[in-house]
CSV table of C-alpha atoms in Angstrom, one decimal:
chain,number,residue,atom,x,y,z
A,4,MET,CA,128.3,105.9,128.2
A,5,GLY,CA,127.6,106.6,124.9
A,6,ARG,CA,129.7,109.4,122.9
A,7,THR,CA,129.1,113.2,122.8
A,8,TYR,CA,127.6,114.9,119.9
A,9,GLU,CA,131.2,116.2,118.8
A,10,GLN,CA,132.9,112.7,119.4
A,11,GLU,CA,129.9,111.7,116.7
A,12,MET,CA,130.9,114.8,114.6
A,13,ASP,CA,134.7,113.2,114.4
A,14,TYR,CA,133.0,110.9,112.3
A,15,ILE,CA,131.4,113.2,110.1
A,16,GLU,CA,133.4,115.2,107.3
A,17,SER,CA,132.9,117.4,104.8
A,18,ILE,CA,134.4,116.1,101.2
A,19,ALA,CA,132.8,118.7,98.7
A,20,PRO,CA,130.3,121.2,98.2
A,21,CYS,CA,127.2,119.8,99.0
A,22,GLN,CA,128.5,116.4,100.0
A,23,TYR,CA,129.8,114.0,103.5
A,24,LEU,CA,131.6,111.4,104.5
A,25,VAL,CA,130.6,109.1,107.3
A,26,LYS,CA,133.7,107.3,108.1
A,27,GLN,CA,134.0,103.7,109.2
A,28,GLY,CA,134.0,103.5,113.1
A,29,PHE,CA,131.1,105.4,113.8
A,30,VAL,CA,128.8,102.5,114.1
A,31,PRO,CA,130.2,99.2,115.0
A,32,ASN,CA,131.6,96.8,111.9
A,33,MET,CA,131.5,99.4,108.9
A,34,ARG,CA,132.8,97.3,105.8
A,35,VAL,CA,132.8,100.7,104.0
A,36,PRO,CA,132.2,104.4,104.4
A,37,GLY,CA,128.8,105.9,104.0
A,38,THR,CA,128.2,109.3,102.1
A,39,PHE,CA,125.0,111.7,102.2
A,40,TYR,CA,124.1,114.7,99.7
A,41,VAL,CA,122.7,118.0,101.2
A,42,ASN,CA,123.2,121.9,100.6
A,43,GLU,CA,123.2,124.5,103.3
A,44,HIS,CA,119.3,124.7,103.7
A,45,LEU,CA,119.2,120.9,104.4
A,46,LYS,CA,122.5,119.8,106.5
A,47,SER,CA,120.7,121.1,109.6
A,48,LEU,CA,118.3,118.7,109.3
A,49,ILE,CA,120.3,115.9,109.3
A,50,PHE,CA,122.8,117.2,112.4
A,51,GLU,CA,119.8,118.1,114.6
A,52,GLU,CA,118.4,114.6,114.3
A,53,LEU,CA,121.4,113.4,115.5
A,54,GLN,CA,122.2,115.4,118.1
A,55,ALA,CA,119.0,114.9,119.0
A,56,ALA,CA,119.8,111.3,119.2
A,57,VAL,CA,122.5,111.8,121.2
A,58,ALA,CA,120.5,113.3,123.7
A,59,LYS,CA,118.4,111.0,124.2
A,60,GLY,CA,120.9,108.4,125.0
A,61,GLY,CA,118.9,106.0,122.7
A,62,VAL,CA,116.3,105.9,124.9
A,63,GLY,CA,112.6,104.8,122.7
A,64,GLY,CA,115.3,103.0,120.1
A,65,PHE,CA,115.2,106.1,117.7
A,66,LEU,CA,117.7,105.8,115.0
A,67,PRO,CA,119.2,109.4,113.3
A,68,ALA,CA,119.2,109.0,109.3
A,69,VAL,CA,122.9,108.8,109.2
A,70,LYS,CA,122.9,106.5,111.5
A,71,GLN,CA,120.6,104.4,110.0
A,72,LEU,CA,123.0,105.0,106.4
A,73,ALA,CA,125.9,103.8,108.6
A,74,ASN,CA,124.4,100.6,109.6
A,75,VAL,CA,123.5,99.7,105.8
A,76,ALA,CA,127.4,100.2,104.9
A,77,ALA,CA,128.3,97.4,107.6
A,78,LEU,CA,125.9,94.9,105.7
A,79,PRO,CA,127.8,91.8,104.1
A,80,GLY,CA,128.5,92.4,100.6
A,81,ILE,CA,128.3,96.3,100.2
A,82,VAL,CA,130.2,97.8,97.2
A,83,GLN,CA,132.5,101.0,97.7
A,84,LYS,CA,129.5,103.0,99.8
A,85,SER,CA,125.9,103.7,101.7
A,86,ILE,CA,124.8,107.0,100.0
A,87,ALA,CA,122.2,109.2,100.8
A,88,LEU,CA,120.4,111.7,99.1
A,89,PRO,CA,119.3,114.9,99.9
A,90,ASP,CA,115.7,114.4,101.4
A,91,VAL,CA,117.6,111.7,103.4
A,92,HIS,CA,115.5,110.5,106.6
A,93,SER,CA,114.8,108.2,109.0
A,94,GLY,CA,112.8,105.1,107.8
A,95,TYR,CA,112.7,101.4,108.7
A,96,GLY,CA,116.0,99.6,108.8
A,97,PHE,CA,117.3,101.8,105.4
A,98,ALA,CA,117.2,105.7,106.2
A,99,ILE,CA,114.4,106.7,103.3
A,100,GLY,CA,116.6,108.2,100.7
A,101,ASN,CA,119.6,105.5,100.7
A,102,VAL,CA,120.8,103.7,98.0
A,103,ALA,CA,123.4,100.8,98.5
A,104,ALA,CA,124.6,97.8,96.1
A,105,PHE,CA,125.8,94.3,96.8
A,106,ASP,CA,128.2,91.9,94.9
A,107,MET,CA,126.3,89.2,93.4
A,108,ALA,CA,129.2,87.4,92.7
A,109,ASP,CA,129.8,87.9,96.6
A,110,PRO,CA,128.4,84.6,98.2
A,111,GLU,CA,128.2,86.5,101.5
A,112,ALA,CA,126.5,89.4,99.8
A,113,VAL,CA,122.7,89.9,101.1
A,114,VAL,CA,119.3,91.4,100.2
A,115,SER,CA,117.6,93.0,102.7
A,116,PRO,CA,113.7,94.3,102.7
A,117,GLY,CA,114.1,97.2,104.9
A,118,GLY,CA,116.1,98.2,101.8
A,119,VAL,CA,113.0,98.5,99.3
A,120,GLY,CA,110.3,99.1,102.1
A,121,PHE,CA,106.4,98.4,102.8
A,122,ASP,CA,105.3,99.6,100.0
A,123,ILE,CA,107.0,97.9,97.3
A,124,ASN,CA,107.5,99.6,94.1
A,125,CYS,CA,105.9,103.0,95.4
A,126,GLY,CA,106.6,104.9,92.8
A,127,VAL,CA,105.5,108.2,90.8
A,128,ARG,CA,104.3,108.9,86.7
A,129,LEU,CA,103.6,111.7,85.1
A,130,LEU,CA,100.5,112.5,83.0
A,131,ARG,CA,100.9,115.3,80.4
A,132,THR,CA,97.5,116.9,78.7
A,133,ASN,CA,97.5,119.4,76.1
A,134,LEU,CA,95.1,122.1,78.5
A,135,MET,CA,95.7,125.0,80.1
A,136,GLU,CA,95.6,126.3,83.6
A,137,ALA,CA,93.1,128.3,82.1
A,138,ASP,CA,90.8,125.4,80.8
A,139,VAL,CA,90.8,123.5,84.1
A,140,ALA,CA,90.2,126.7,86.4
A,141,PRO,CA,87.1,127.3,85.6
A,142,VAL,CA,85.6,123.5,86.3
A,143,LYS,CA,88.7,121.9,89.1
A,144,GLU,CA,86.4,122.1,92.1
A,145,GLN,CA,84.2,119.6,89.5
A,146,LEU,CA,87.5,117.9,88.3
A,147,ALA,CA,89.0,117.2,91.2
A,148,GLN,CA,85.7,115.8,92.5
A,149,SER,CA,85.2,113.5,89.5
A,150,LEU,CA,89.2,112.7,90.5
A,151,PHE,CA,87.3,111.4,93.6
A,152,ASP,CA,85.0,109.7,92.1
A,153,HIS,CA,87.0,107.5,89.8
A,154,ILE,CA,90.2,106.7,92.0
A,155,PRO,CA,89.4,105.6,95.8
A,156,VAL,CA,91.7,106.6,98.3
A,157,GLY,CA,92.4,106.2,102.1
A,158,VAL,CA,93.3,103.3,104.3
A,159,GLY,CA,90.8,100.0,102.5
A,160,SER,CA,90.1,101.8,99.9
A,161,GLN,CA,88.6,99.3,96.9
A,162,GLY,CA,88.9,99.3,93.6
A,163,ILE,CA,85.6,100.4,91.5
A,164,ILE,CA,88.3,98.2,88.4
A,165,PRO,CA,86.5,94.4,88.9
A,166,THR,CA,89.4,92.3,89.4
A,167,THR,CA,89.1,88.4,90.1
A,168,ALA,CA,92.1,86.2,92.0
A,169,LYS,CA,92.9,85.1,88.0
A,170,ASP,CA,93.2,88.5,87.0
A,171,LEU,CA,95.5,89.3,90.4
A,172,GLU,CA,97.8,86.6,89.2
A,173,ALA,CA,97.9,87.4,85.8
A,174,ALA,CA,98.8,90.9,87.2
A,175,LEU,CA,101.4,89.9,89.6
A,176,GLU,CA,103.1,87.9,86.5
A,177,MET,CA,102.8,90.0,84.0
A,178,GLY,CA,102.8,93.6,85.4
A,179,MET,CA,101.8,96.4,82.5
A,180,ASP,CA,101.6,93.8,79.8
A,181,TYR,CA,98.3,93.0,81.4
A,182,SER,CA,96.8,96.5,81.9
A,183,LEU,CA,97.3,96.7,77.9
A,184,ARG,CA,95.7,92.8,77.4
A,185,GLU,CA,92.7,93.7,78.9
A,186,GLY,CA,93.0,97.4,77.7
A,187,TYR,CA,93.1,99.3,80.7
A,188,ALA,CA,96.7,101.0,79.0
A,189,TRP,CA,97.9,101.9,75.9
A,190,ALA,CA,100.5,100.5,74.3
A,191,GLU,CA,103.1,103.4,74.0
A,192,ASP,CA,102.3,103.6,78.7
A,193,LYS,CA,104.9,100.6,78.6
A,194,GLU,CA,107.8,102.3,76.6
A,195,HIS,CA,107.7,105.4,78.9
A,196,CYS,CA,107.7,102.5,82.3
A,197,GLU,CA,110.2,101.7,83.7
A,198,GLU,CA,111.9,98.5,82.9
A,199,GLN,CA,108.3,98.7,80.5
A,200,GLY,CA,106.3,98.2,83.2
A,201,ARG,CA,107.5,94.0,84.4
A,202,LEU,CA,109.7,92.7,86.4
A,203,LEU,CA,110.8,89.2,84.5
A,204,GLN,CA,111.6,87.4,87.8
A,205,ALA,CA,108.4,87.4,89.3
A,206,ASP,CA,107.0,84.1,90.4
A,207,ILE,CA,102.8,84.0,92.0
A,208,THR,CA,103.7,80.8,93.7
A,209,LYS,CA,106.3,83.4,96.3
A,210,VAL,CA,103.5,85.4,97.4
A,211,SER,CA,101.5,84.4,100.3
A,212,GLN,CA,97.5,83.7,100.1
A,213,ARG,CA,97.4,86.5,102.1
A,214,ALA,CA,99.0,89.0,100.8
A,215,LYS,CA,97.4,88.4,97.5
A,216,LYS,CA,93.8,88.8,99.5
A,217,ARG,CA,94.9,91.9,100.6
A,218,GLY,CA,95.9,92.8,97.4
A,219,LEU,CA,92.5,91.4,95.7
A,220,PRO,CA,90.2,94.0,96.0
A,221,GLN,CA,92.6,97.4,95.6
A,222,MET,CA,93.6,97.0,92.5
A,223,GLY,CA,93.1,100.8,90.7
A,224,THR,CA,93.3,102.5,94.5
A,225,LEU,CA,95.4,105.5,95.2
A,226,GLY,CA,96.1,104.4,99.4
A,227,ALA,CA,96.5,106.9,101.8
A,228,GLY,CA,99.3,108.5,103.7
A,229,ASN,CA,101.3,110.3,101.2
A,230,HIS,CA,100.4,108.8,97.8
A,231,TYR,CA,98.7,110.9,96.0
A,232,ALA,CA,96.6,111.5,92.4
A,233,GLU,CA,97.7,115.8,92.0
A,234,ILE,CA,96.2,117.7,89.0
A,235,GLN,CA,99.3,119.9,88.5
A,236,VAL,CA,100.4,123.1,86.5
A,237,VAL,CA,104.3,123.6,84.7
A,238,GLU,CA,105.3,126.6,86.5
A,239,GLU,CA,108.9,127.2,85.3
A,240,ILE,CA,111.2,125.2,82.5
A,241,TYR,CA,115.2,125.2,83.0
A,242,ASP,CA,115.7,123.2,79.7
A,243,GLU,CA,113.5,124.0,77.3
A,244,ALA,CA,114.9,120.4,74.6
A,245,ALA,CA,114.3,118.7,77.7
A,246,ALA,CA,110.8,119.6,78.0
A,247,ARG,CA,110.1,119.9,74.8
A,248,LYS,CA,111.4,116.0,74.5
A,249,MET,CA,109.1,115.2,77.5
A,250,GLY,CA,106.1,117.1,75.9
A,251,ILE,CA,105.3,119.2,78.9
A,252,ASP,CA,107.3,122.4,77.5
A,253,ARG,CA,104.4,125.0,77.7
A,254,LEU,CA,103.8,127.5,81.2
A,255,GLY,CA,100.5,126.8,82.7
A,256,GLN,CA,100.5,123.3,80.6
A,257,VAL,CA,98.5,121.2,82.9
A,258,CYS,CA,100.2,117.4,84.7
A,259,VAL,CA,99.0,114.7,86.5
A,260,MET,CA,101.3,112.8,88.9
A,261,ILE,CA,99.8,110.0,90.4
A,262,HIS,CA,102.4,108.7,93.4
A,263,SER,CA,101.7,105.1,94.9
A,264,GLY,CA,102.4,101.7,95.6
A,265,SER,CA,101.9,98.1,96.0
A,266,ARG,CA,99.1,98.5,98.8
A,267,GLY,CA,98.9,95.9,101.2
A,268,LEU,CA,100.2,93.4,98.8
A,269,GLY,CA,103.5,94.8,98.7
A,270,HIS,CA,103.1,95.4,102.6
A,271,GLN,CA,102.6,91.7,103.7
A,272,VAL,CA,105.3,90.6,101.4
A,273,ALA,CA,108.0,92.7,103.0
A,274,THR,CA,106.4,91.5,106.5
A,275,ASP,CA,106.7,87.4,105.0
A,276,ALA,CA,110.4,88.5,103.9
A,277,LEU,CA,111.1,89.6,107.3
A,278,THR,CA,109.8,87.0,109.2
A,279,ALA,CA,112.1,84.1,107.1
A,280,MET,CA,114.6,86.0,107.0
A,281,GLU,CA,115.0,86.3,110.4
A,282,ARG,CA,115.0,82.8,110.8
A,283,ALA,CA,118.1,82.7,107.9
A,284,MET,CA,120.5,85.0,109.9
A,285,ALA,CA,120.0,82.8,112.6
A,286,ARG,CA,120.7,79.9,110.5
A,287,ASP,CA,123.5,81.3,109.0
A,288,GLY,CA,125.3,83.6,111.6
A,289,ILE,CA,124.3,87.1,110.2
A,290,GLN,CA,125.0,89.9,112.2
A,291,VAL,CA,123.6,93.4,112.0
A,292,ASN,CA,123.5,96.5,113.7
A,293,ASP,CA,119.8,96.9,113.3
A,294,ARG,CA,117.5,94.0,114.0
A,295,GLN,CA,114.8,96.2,111.1
A,296,LEU,CA,117.8,95.3,108.8
A,297,ALA,CA,117.2,92.0,108.5
A,298,CYS,CA,118.5,90.4,105.4
A,299,ALA,CA,119.1,87.1,103.7
A,300,ARG,CA,122.3,85.6,101.3
A,301,ILE,CA,120.8,86.7,98.0
A,302,SER,CA,121.8,83.0,96.8
A,303,SER,CA,120.2,81.5,99.9
A,304,LYS,CA,116.5,80.2,99.2
A,305,GLU,CA,115.1,83.3,101.3
A,306,GLY,CA,116.9,85.8,99.2
A,307,GLN,CA,115.5,84.0,96.1
A,308,ASP,CA,111.9,84.4,97.1
A,309,TYR,CA,111.7,87.7,98.5
A,310,LEU,CA,113.1,89.3,95.4
A,311,ALA,CA,110.9,86.6,93.1
A,312,ALA,CA,107.7,88.1,95.4
A,313,MET,CA,109.0,91.2,95.7
A,314,ALA,CA,109.0,91.5,91.0
A,315,CYS,CA,105.5,90.5,91.8
A,316,ALA,CA,104.7,93.4,94.1
A,317,ALA,CA,106.4,95.5,91.8
A,318,ASN,CA,104.0,94.4,88.9
A,319,TYR,CA,100.9,94.6,90.7
A,320,ALA,CA,102.2,98.7,91.8
A,321,PHE,CA,103.0,99.3,87.9
A,322,VAL,CA,99.7,97.7,87.3
A,323,ASN,CA,97.6,99.8,89.8
A,324,ARG,CA,99.4,102.9,88.3
A,325,ALA,CA,98.1,102.1,85.1
A,326,SER,CA,95.1,101.5,86.7
A,327,MET,CA,94.9,104.9,88.1
A,328,THR,CA,96.1,106.0,84.7
A,329,PHE,CA,92.8,104.9,83.1
A,330,LEU,CA,90.3,105.9,85.6
A,331,ALA,CA,91.7,109.7,85.4
A,332,ARG,CA,91.8,109.9,81.9
A,333,GLN,CA,88.7,108.8,82.6
A,334,ALA,CA,87.6,112.1,84.5
A,335,PHE,CA,89.0,113.9,82.1
A,336,ALA,CA,87.1,112.9,79.4
A,337,LYS,CA,83.6,112.9,80.9
A,338,MET,CA,84.9,116.7,81.9
A,339,PHE,CA,86.1,117.8,79.1
A,340,LYS,CA,83.7,115.4,76.7
A,341,LYS,CA,86.8,115.1,74.4
A,342,PRO,CA,88.9,110.9,74.8
A,343,PRO,CA,91.8,110.7,76.3
A,344,ASP,CA,94.1,110.7,73.2
A,345,GLN,CA,92.7,114.1,71.7
A,346,LEU,CA,93.5,115.5,75.1
A,347,ASP,CA,97.5,114.1,74.3
A,348,MET,CA,97.1,112.5,77.8
A,349,HIS,CA,100.5,110.4,77.5
A,350,VAL,CA,102.6,109.2,80.1
A,351,VAL,CA,105.8,111.2,80.3
A,352,TYR,CA,107.3,108.5,82.5
A,353,ASP,CA,107.2,106.0,85.1
A,354,VAL,CA,109.8,106.0,87.3
A,355,SER,CA,109.8,103.7,90.9
A,356,HIS,CA,111.5,104.6,94.2
A,357,ASN,CA,110.8,101.6,96.2
A,358,ILE,CA,112.8,98.7,94.8
A,359,ALA,CA,116.0,96.2,94.7
A,360,LYS,CA,117.0,95.4,91.4
A,361,VAL,CA,119.7,93.2,89.0
A,362,GLU,CA,121.8,95.7,87.0
A,363,GLU,CA,125.1,96.3,85.8
A,364,HIS,CA,127.4,99.1,87.0
A,365,LEU,CA,131.2,100.1,86.2
A,366,VAL,CA,132.8,100.0,89.8
A,367,ASP,CA,136.7,100.4,90.5
A,368,GLY,CA,137.1,100.1,86.6
A,369,GLN,CA,135.4,96.7,86.3
A,370,MET,CA,132.1,95.7,85.2
A,371,LYS,CA,129.9,94.3,88.2
A,372,GLN,CA,126.7,92.9,88.3
A,373,LEU,CA,125.2,94.1,91.7
A,374,LEU,CA,121.9,94.3,93.5
A,375,VAL,CA,121.2,97.5,94.0
A,376,HIS,CA,118.4,98.6,96.5
A,377,ARG,CA,116.6,102.0,96.6
A,378,LYS,CA,114.7,103.1,99.2
A,379,GLY,CA,112.7,106.8,98.7
A,380,SER,CA,115.1,107.2,95.8
A,381,THR,CA,114.8,106.4,92.0
A,382,ARG,CA,117.6,105.3,89.2
A,383,ALA,CA,118.4,108.2,87.5
A,384,PHE,CA,120.5,106.9,83.7
A,385,PRO,CA,122.5,109.3,81.7
A,386,PRO,CA,121.7,109.9,77.8
A,387,HIS,CA,122.0,106.8,75.4
A,388,HIS,CA,121.5,104.2,78.4
A,389,PRO,CA,120.3,101.1,77.1
A,390,LEU,CA,117.4,101.1,79.8
A,391,ILE,CA,115.7,104.1,78.9
A,392,PRO,CA,113.3,104.6,76.0
A,393,ILE,CA,114.4,105.3,72.5
A,394,ASP,CA,112.8,109.1,72.9
A,395,TYR,CA,115.1,109.8,76.0
A,396,GLN,CA,118.3,108.6,74.4
A,397,LEU,CA,119.3,112.3,73.9
A,398,THR,CA,118.2,114.1,77.2
A,399,GLY,CA,118.7,111.0,79.4
A,400,GLN,CA,116.0,109.6,82.0
A,401,PRO,CA,113.0,111.6,83.5
A,402,VAL,CA,113.8,111.6,87.1
A,403,LEU,CA,110.4,112.3,88.9
A,404,ILE,CA,110.3,113.9,92.7
A,405,GLY,CA,107.2,114.3,93.9
A,406,GLY,CA,106.5,117.1,96.2
A,407,THR,CA,104.3,117.0,99.2
A,408,MET,CA,100.7,117.5,99.2
A,409,GLY,CA,100.6,121.2,97.7
A,410,THR,CA,104.0,121.8,97.4
A,411,CYS,CA,106.0,121.5,94.6
A,412,SER,CA,107.2,118.4,92.0
A,413,TYR,CA,110.4,118.4,90.3
A,414,VAL,CA,110.7,117.0,86.7
A,415,LEU,CA,115.1,116.3,86.1
A,416,THR,CA,116.9,114.2,83.6
A,417,GLY,CA,119.6,111.8,84.5
A,418,GLN,CA,123.0,113.2,83.3
A,419,PRO,CA,126.6,111.7,83.1
A,420,LEU,CA,128.2,111.2,86.5
A,421,ILE,CA,130.7,113.9,86.4
A,422,ILE,CA,127.7,115.9,85.3
A,423,ALA,CA,125.2,114.7,88.1
A,424,LEU,CA,128.2,115.4,90.2
A,425,GLN,CA,128.0,119.3,90.0
A,426,ILE,CA,124.9,119.0,90.8
A,427,GLN,CA,123.6,120.1,87.1
A,428,ALA,CA,120.8,117.9,86.4
A,429,SER,CA,118.1,120.0,83.8
A,430,LYS,CA,114.4,120.3,85.3
A,431,VAL,CA,111.2,121.4,84.9
A,432,GLN,CA,108.8,122.6,88.0
A,433,VAL,CA,105.4,121.5,87.7
């Protein structure tokens, strides 16, 4: 007999406004607690999902997000907590909106493709323009059609930028340096991109031929599902100084947001890794609560191969968004009969929300090297952080929160931890 809903709730405690603790024991073998952040409007979604799962008694194998959060807390090498952000919902292995860090110095610590997702380096890029809503409104239907004409969309869509097998391998290795070399990006685009648009640990020999074959025709394509290239308008400004620094400081100003990732190539990289890791788990005696959390020791061949292939897929996604930026600039230039630089079509920022990255963080007073899995979540570094562009050193890293198609998106800024915990991030609504 499973626990009742009331018994399940005994393991969940409200510890601060908008913050809940998931105690160890909620699922077997938890090494650390879990925590999630939701306000009054969102918490009912979490608890109703849990209640529905309890009512079904596990039939159908559906795991609510809070159970997935707890299962991640049972993975070897996890540090401090398994964390879920306000839009958390059930995913593959990890919940979407789940963050977990693993100690690189711990020989037992693991990497899990479920903590990255199948669309590796799915992310969001925001372009600004000097156009106003009044400039676009009379031609919005034609402009939307022009974007459709330039940027292929849908399942199986094929790119219009010529890409050879040699080009693909260069893109996998070089990321946005490839786009810059080929003339599909501006030099300053890189400066406003996470990791300057290139993960250096990429190794093209770790990407299967099947993955490369799937990625070859899809460069510069949007894909399907929740991906979009959307013309947006600045509707509300909360922090004028931060908005001015980003160049999106006028109500009614037109922006373009591109939400996409690594397409079929990233999906295949994840699929290949999961197969290899299931064998590695059997060999190394790794036990997990959910088979979707297939993983391997970070230091193992399977773990290192995945990280190298994942970096290639991440670079592909950076190039993909850069290619679509080029195509969007062409569409706007054709419509308004001005070159893109005269339309001020600069990249505000480009950030990933499906990635695992090696980073240094202070943990219990000690600086540690961690492998941070972010699944449906993004980093939010504060002012003066060395990994954010010089333009944003005083404001903090732009944090791009894309809405579902047709709903509001937000631009936040990373804040020091004490401020972030008080939920005081600056934001611009577009």
